[in-house]
C-alpha cells in the first residue's frame, strides 16, 4: 500500500545502446534457429548465421561462444522458468508433486517466455533437431545433469535436508528428469510435433512416475507385496 510521499519504484527502461544489443542478440538467435531447423545443425556455419542478420562473424562472437550456445539459448530460458516455478511451489507440497506442478502448471508461462524471442513452433522444431543431432544431444544430457543438480538442491532446501547427506532429493530429481527425457524423445520421434501433443505426453508420463517406481508391473499381482515365509 502506498503512502503520501513514498516514491513509486519503477524498473528503469534499458538505454538505447542496450536495446540495440538485445535486438541484435535476438535476431541472431532467431536466424540461427531458422537455419538449424531448415539446414540442420551440421549444415549451418557461424558465417551463415551472421550473414542472415547482416553482421560480421566477430559480432556473432560478441554474443555467443559458438553454435552450441545459441542452439541452447531458448531451452536455457525455459529451464530457468522451471527452476523459478519449483522455488515458488507451496512449502507443504510433496517434492514429486512440486516438480510435476511446476512443469505442468508453468507451461503457459514457459510458452510466453519463449515466444518473446522466437515463434513457439520454431522452438519445437529445433528441439527435434537437438534430439536427432549427436553432438547436441550429448550437450543436452550434460545440461540436464546440471539442471537436475540445481533442482535437487532446491528440493533439499525446501524439505530441510542436507543434499550431500540425504540421497533422496537427487534420486527423486534424477527419476523425474528421466521421465522428462523419455517424453521428449518419444515426442520428437512421433508424427505430432504440436505443443498440445508434447504437453499431453508429458502429463501422461509424469502421472506414471509414482506408479512406475512403487508398483509391481506383473499383471495380476498387487503392488508392493513381498512373499511371506
PDB file of N, CA and C in Angstrom, residues 126-176:
ATOM      1  N   UNK A 126      13.390 -26.948 -33.449  1.00  0.00           N
ATOM      2  CA  UNK A 126      14.799 -27.034 -33.063  1.00  0.00           C
ATOM      3  C   UNK A 126      14.987 -28.052 -31.942  1.00  0.00           C
ATOM      4  N   UNK A 127      13.989 -28.211 -31.080  1.00  0.00           N
ATOM      5  CA  UNK A 127      14.065 -29.274 -30.068  1.00  0.00           C
ATOM      6  C   UNK A 127      14.234 -30.632 -30.742  1.00  0.00           C
ATOM      7  N   UNK A 128      13.535 -30.820 -31.859  1.00  0.00           N
ATOM      8  CA  UNK A 128      13.666 -32.075 -32.597  1.00  0.00           C
ATOM      9  C   UNK A 128      15.064 -32.199 -33.206  1.00  0.00           C
ATOM     10  N   UNK A 129      15.619 -31.091 -33.684  1.00  0.00           N
ATOM     11  CA  UNK A 129      16.987 -31.094 -34.211  1.00  0.00           C
ATOM     12  C   UNK A 129      17.973 -31.499 -33.114  1.00  0.00           C
ATOM     13  N   UNK A 130      17.784 -30.957 -31.926  1.00  0.00           N
ATOM     14  CA  UNK A 130      18.660 -31.285 -30.801  1.00  0.00           C
ATOM     15  C   UNK A 130      18.606 -32.777 -30.503  1.00  0.00           C
ATOM     16  N   UNK A 131      17.408 -33.350 -30.500  1.00  0.00           N
ATOM     17  CA  UNK A 131      17.253 -34.772 -30.210  1.00  0.00           C
ATOM     18  C   UNK A 131      17.914 -35.653 -31.261  1.00  0.00           C
ATOM     19  N   UNK A 132      17.976 -35.191 -32.502  1.00  0.00           N
ATOM     20  CA  UNK A 132      18.483 -36.023 -33.594  1.00  0.00           C
ATOM     21  C   UNK A 132      19.931 -35.726 -33.978  1.00  0.00           C
ATOM     22  N   UNK A 133      20.569 -34.758 -33.326  1.00  0.00           N
ATOM     23  CA  UNK A 133      21.954 -34.398 -33.640  1.00  0.00           C
ATOM     24  C   UNK A 133      22.854 -34.866 -32.505  1.00  0.00           C
ATOM     25  N   UNK A 134      23.735 -35.848 -32.739  1.00  0.00           N
ATOM     26  CA  UNK A 134      24.516 -36.437 -31.634  1.00  0.00           C
ATOM     27  C   UNK A 134      25.255 -35.431 -30.758  1.00  0.00           C
ATOM     28  N   UNK A 135      25.925 -34.448 -31.358  1.00  0.00           N
ATOM     29  CA  UNK A 135      26.695 -33.507 -30.552  1.00  0.00           C
ATOM     30  C   UNK A 135      25.777 -32.651 -29.682  1.00  0.00           C
ATOM     31  N   UNK A 136      24.612 -32.297 -30.201  1.00  0.00           N
ATOM     32  CA  UNK A 136      23.665 -31.502 -29.418  1.00  0.00           C
ATOM     33  C   UNK A 136      22.973 -32.354 -28.363  1.00  0.00           C
ATOM     34  N   UNK A 137      22.680 -33.602 -28.711  1.00  0.00           N
ATOM     35  CA  UNK A 137      22.039 -34.477 -27.738  1.00  0.00           C
ATOM     36  C   UNK A 137      22.972 -34.735 -26.557  1.00  0.00           C
ATOM     37  N   UNK A 138      24.264 -34.911 -26.834  1.00  0.00           N
ATOM     38  CA  UNK A 138      25.242 -35.097 -25.748  1.00  0.00           C
ATOM     39  C   UNK A 138      25.296 -33.853 -24.866  1.00  0.00           C
ATOM     40  N   UNK A 139      25.274 -32.685 -25.499  1.00  0.00           N
ATOM     41  CA  UNK A 139      25.272 -31.431 -24.725  1.00  0.00           C
ATOM     42  C   UNK A 139      23.989 -31.301 -23.930  1.00  0.00           C
ATOM     43  N   UNK A 140      22.887 -31.768 -24.493  1.00  0.00           N
ATOM     44  CA  UNK A 140      21.595 -31.728 -23.796  1.00  0.00           C
ATOM     45  C   UNK A 140      21.627 -32.570 -22.530  1.00  0.00           C
ATOM     46  N   UNK A 141      22.227 -33.757 -22.620  1.00  0.00           N
ATOM     47  CA  UNK A 141      22.333 -34.614 -21.440  1.00  0.00           C
ATOM     48  C   UNK A 141      23.221 -33.971 -20.371  1.00  0.00           C
ATOM     49  N   UNK A 142      24.293 -33.332 -20.800  1.00  0.00           N
ATOM     50  CA  UNK A 142      25.178 -32.650 -19.851  1.00  0.00           C
ATOM     51  C   UNK A 142      24.434 -31.523 -19.155  1.00  0.00           C
ATOM     52  N   UNK A 143      23.682 -30.754 -19.924  1.00  0.00           N
ATOM     53  CA  UNK A 143      22.919 -29.653 -19.347  1.00  0.00           C
ATOM     54  C   UNK A 143      21.829 -30.181 -18.418  1.00  0.00           C
ATOM     55  N   UNK A 144      21.220 -31.318 -18.786  1.00  0.00           N
ATOM     56  CA  UNK A 144      20.172 -31.900 -17.949  1.00  0.00           C
ATOM     57  C   UNK A 144      20.734 -32.308 -16.592  1.00  0.00           C
ATOM     58  N   UNK A 145      21.946 -32.832 -16.589  1.00  0.00           N
ATOM     59  CA  UNK A 145      22.580 -33.216 -15.326  1.00  0.00           C
ATOM     60  C   UNK A 145      22.800 -31.998 -14.429  1.00  0.00           C
ATOM     61  N   UNK A 146      23.231 -30.906 -15.027  1.00  0.00           N
ATOM     62  CA  UNK A 146      23.446 -29.670 -14.261  1.00  0.00           C
ATOM     63  C   UNK A 146      22.122 -29.138 -13.707  1.00  0.00           C
ATOM     64  N   UNK A 147      21.064 -29.198 -14.537  1.00  0.00           N
ATOM     65  CA  UNK A 147      19.753 -28.738 -14.090  1.00  0.00           C
ATOM     66  C   UNK A 147      19.224 -29.612 -12.956  1.00  0.00           C
ATOM     67  N   UNK A 148      19.414 -30.918 -13.062  1.00  0.00           N
ATOM     68  CA  UNK A 148      18.952 -31.829 -12.017  1.00  0.00           C
ATOM     69  C   UNK A 148      19.657 -31.540 -10.686  1.00  0.00           C
ATOM     70  N   UNK A 149      20.937 -31.226 -10.745  1.00  0.00           N
ATOM     71  CA  UNK A 149      21.644 -30.904  -9.513  1.00  0.00           C
ATOM     72  C   UNK A 149      21.074 -29.639  -8.872  1.00  0.00           C
ATOM     73  N   UNK A 150      20.773 -28.641  -9.689  1.00  0.00           N
ATOM     74  CA  UNK A 150      20.186 -27.407  -9.154  1.00  0.00           C
ATOM     75  C   UNK A 150      18.823 -27.677  -8.533  1.00  0.00           C
ATOM     76  N   UNK A 151      17.996 -28.469  -9.215  1.00  0.00           N
ATOM     77  CA  UNK A 151      16.665 -28.786  -8.685  1.00  0.00           C
ATOM     78  C   UNK A 151      16.764 -29.630  -7.413  1.00  0.00           C
ATOM     79  N   UNK A 152      17.701 -30.561  -7.355  1.00  0.00           N
ATOM     80  CA  UNK A 152      17.866 -31.391  -6.163  1.00  0.00           C
ATOM     81  C   UNK A 152      18.215 -30.524  -4.953  1.00  0.00           C
ATOM     82  N   UNK A 153      19.034 -29.523  -5.156  1.00  0.00           N
ATOM     83  CA  UNK A 153      19.400 -28.630  -4.046  1.00  0.00           C
ATOM     84  C   UNK A 153      18.206 -27.782  -3.606  1.00  0.00           C
ATOM     85  N   UNK A 154      17.374 -27.378  -4.561  1.00  0.00           N
ATOM     86  CA  UNK A 154      16.172 -26.617  -4.209  1.00  0.00           C
ATOM     87  C   UNK A 154      15.218 -27.494  -3.401  1.00  0.00           C
ATOM     88  N   UNK A 155      15.006 -28.735  -3.850  1.00  0.00           N
ATOM     89  CA  UNK A 155      14.117 -29.655  -3.134  1.00  0.00           C
ATOM     90  C   UNK A 155      14.661 -29.938  -1.738  1.00  0.00           C
ATOM     91  N   UNK A 156      15.954 -30.156  -1.631  1.00  0.00           N
ATOM     92  CA  UNK A 156      16.546 -30.422  -0.318  1.00  0.00           C
ATOM     93  C   UNK A 156      16.346 -29.233   0.622  1.00  0.00           C
ATOM     94  N   UNK A 157      16.528 -28.036   0.102  1.00  0.00           N
ATOM     95  CA  UNK A 157      16.330 -26.833   0.921  1.00  0.00           C
ATOM     96  C   UNK A 157      14.878 -26.706   1.365  1.00  0.00           C
ATOM     97  N   UNK A 158      13.940 -26.991   0.456  1.00  0.00           N
ATOM     98  CA  UNK A 158      12.510 -26.943   0.800  1.00  0.00           C
ATOM     99  C   UNK A 158      12.172 -27.910   1.932  1.00  0.00           C
ATOM    100  N   UNK A 159      12.817 -29.083   1.915  1.00  0.00           N
ATOM    101  CA  UNK A 159      12.498 -30.130   2.878  1.00  0.00           C
ATOM    102  C   UNK A 159      13.388 -30.091   4.124  1.00  0.00           C
ATOM    103  N   UNK A 160      14.293 -29.116   4.172  1.00  0.00           N
ATOM    104  CA  UNK A 160      15.178 -29.009   5.331  1.00  0.00           C
ATOM    105  C   UNK A 160      16.198 -30.132   5.399  1.00  0.00           C
ATOM    106  N   UNK A 161      16.690 -30.569   4.242  1.00  0.00           N
ATOM    107  CA  UNK A 161      17.631 -31.683   4.187  1.00  0.00           C
ATOM    108  C   UNK A 161      19.007 -31.210   3.728  1.00  0.00           C
ATOM    109  N   UNK A 162      20.014 -31.998   4.073  1.00  0.00           N
ATOM    110  CA  UNK A 162      21.364 -31.783   3.557  1.00  0.00           C
ATOM    111  C   UNK A 162      21.496 -32.638   2.308  1.00  0.00           C
ATOM    112  N   UNK A 163      21.593 -32.012   1.147  1.00  0.00           N
ATOM    113  CA  UNK A 163      21.584 -32.748  -0.111  1.00  0.00           C
ATOM    114  C   UNK A 163      22.775 -33.689  -0.237  1.00  0.00           C
ATOM    115  N   UNK A 164      23.864 -33.402   0.470  1.00  0.00           N
ATOM    116  CA  UNK A 164      25.040 -34.260   0.391  1.00  0.00           C
ATOM    117  C   UNK A 164      24.984 -35.412   1.383  1.00  0.00           C
ATOM    118  N   UNK A 165      24.104 -35.330   2.355  1.00  0.00           N
ATOM    119  CA  UNK A 165      23.970 -36.401   3.338  1.00  0.00           C
ATOM    120  C   UNK A 165      22.764 -37.291   3.062  1.00  0.00           C
ATOM    121  N   UNK A 166      21.724 -36.725   2.451  1.00  0.00           N
ATOM    122  CA  UNK A 166      20.493 -37.470   2.171  1.00  0.00           C
ATOM    123  C   UNK A 166      20.353 -37.620   0.656  1.00  0.00           C
ATOM    124  N   UNK A 167      20.386 -38.850   0.129  1.00  0.00           N
ATOM    125  CA  UNK A 167      20.360 -39.027  -1.328  1.00  0.00           C
ATOM    126  C   UNK A 167      18.996 -38.831  -1.965  1.00  0.00           C
ATOM    127  N   UNK A 168      17.927 -38.734  -1.177  1.00  0.00           N
ATOM    128  CA  UNK A 168      16.582 -38.723  -1.742  1.00  0.00           C
ATOM    129  C   UNK A 168      16.314 -37.586  -2.731  1.00  0.00           C
ATOM    130  N   UNK A 169      16.730 -36.345  -2.457  1.00  0.00           N
ATOM    131  CA  UNK A 169      16.458 -35.294  -3.454  1.00  0.00           C
ATOM    132  C   UNK A 169      17.080 -35.583  -4.821  1.00  0.00           C
ATOM    133  N   UNK A 170      18.325 -36.078  -4.823  1.00  0.00           N
ATOM    134  CA  UNK A 170      18.970 -36.369  -6.105  1.00  0.00           C
ATOM    135  C   UNK A 170      18.316 -37.558  -6.800  1.00  0.00           C
ATOM    136  N   UNK A 171      17.931 -38.577  -6.036  1.00  0.00           N
ATOM    137  CA  UNK A 171      17.267 -39.738  -6.624  1.00  0.00           C
ATOM    138  C   UNK A 171      15.931 -39.339  -7.241  1.00  0.00           C
ATOM    139  N   UNK A 172      15.160 -38.545  -6.499  1.00  0.00           N
ATOM    140  CA  UNK A 172      13.854 -38.103  -6.996  1.00  0.00           C
ATOM    141  C   UNK A 172      14.000 -37.281  -8.267  1.00  0.00           C
ATOM    142  N   UNK A 173      14.902 -36.320  -8.251  1.00  0.00           N
ATOM    143  CA  UNK A 173      15.055 -35.435  -9.404  1.00  0.00           C
ATOM    144  C   UNK A 173      15.609 -36.211 -10.598  1.00  0.00           C
ATOM    145  N   UNK A 174      16.480 -37.174 -10.359  1.00  0.00           N
ATOM    146  CA  UNK A 174      17.000 -37.991 -11.461  1.00  0.00           C
ATOM    147  C   UNK A 174      15.873 -38.785 -12.111  1.00  0.00           C
ATOM    148  N   UNK A 175      14.989 -39.371 -11.294  1.00  0.00           N
ATOM    149  CA  UNK A 175      13.846 -40.116 -11.841  1.00  0.00           C
ATOM    150  C   UNK A 175      12.920 -39.176 -12.609  1.00  0.00           C
ATOM    151  N   UNK A 176      12.671 -38.009 -12.043  1.00  0.00           N
ATOM    152  CA  UNK A 176      11.816 -37.021 -12.702  1.00  0.00           C
ATOM    153  C   UNK A 176      12.427 -36.599 -14.034  1.00  0.00           C
TER     154      UNK A 176
END
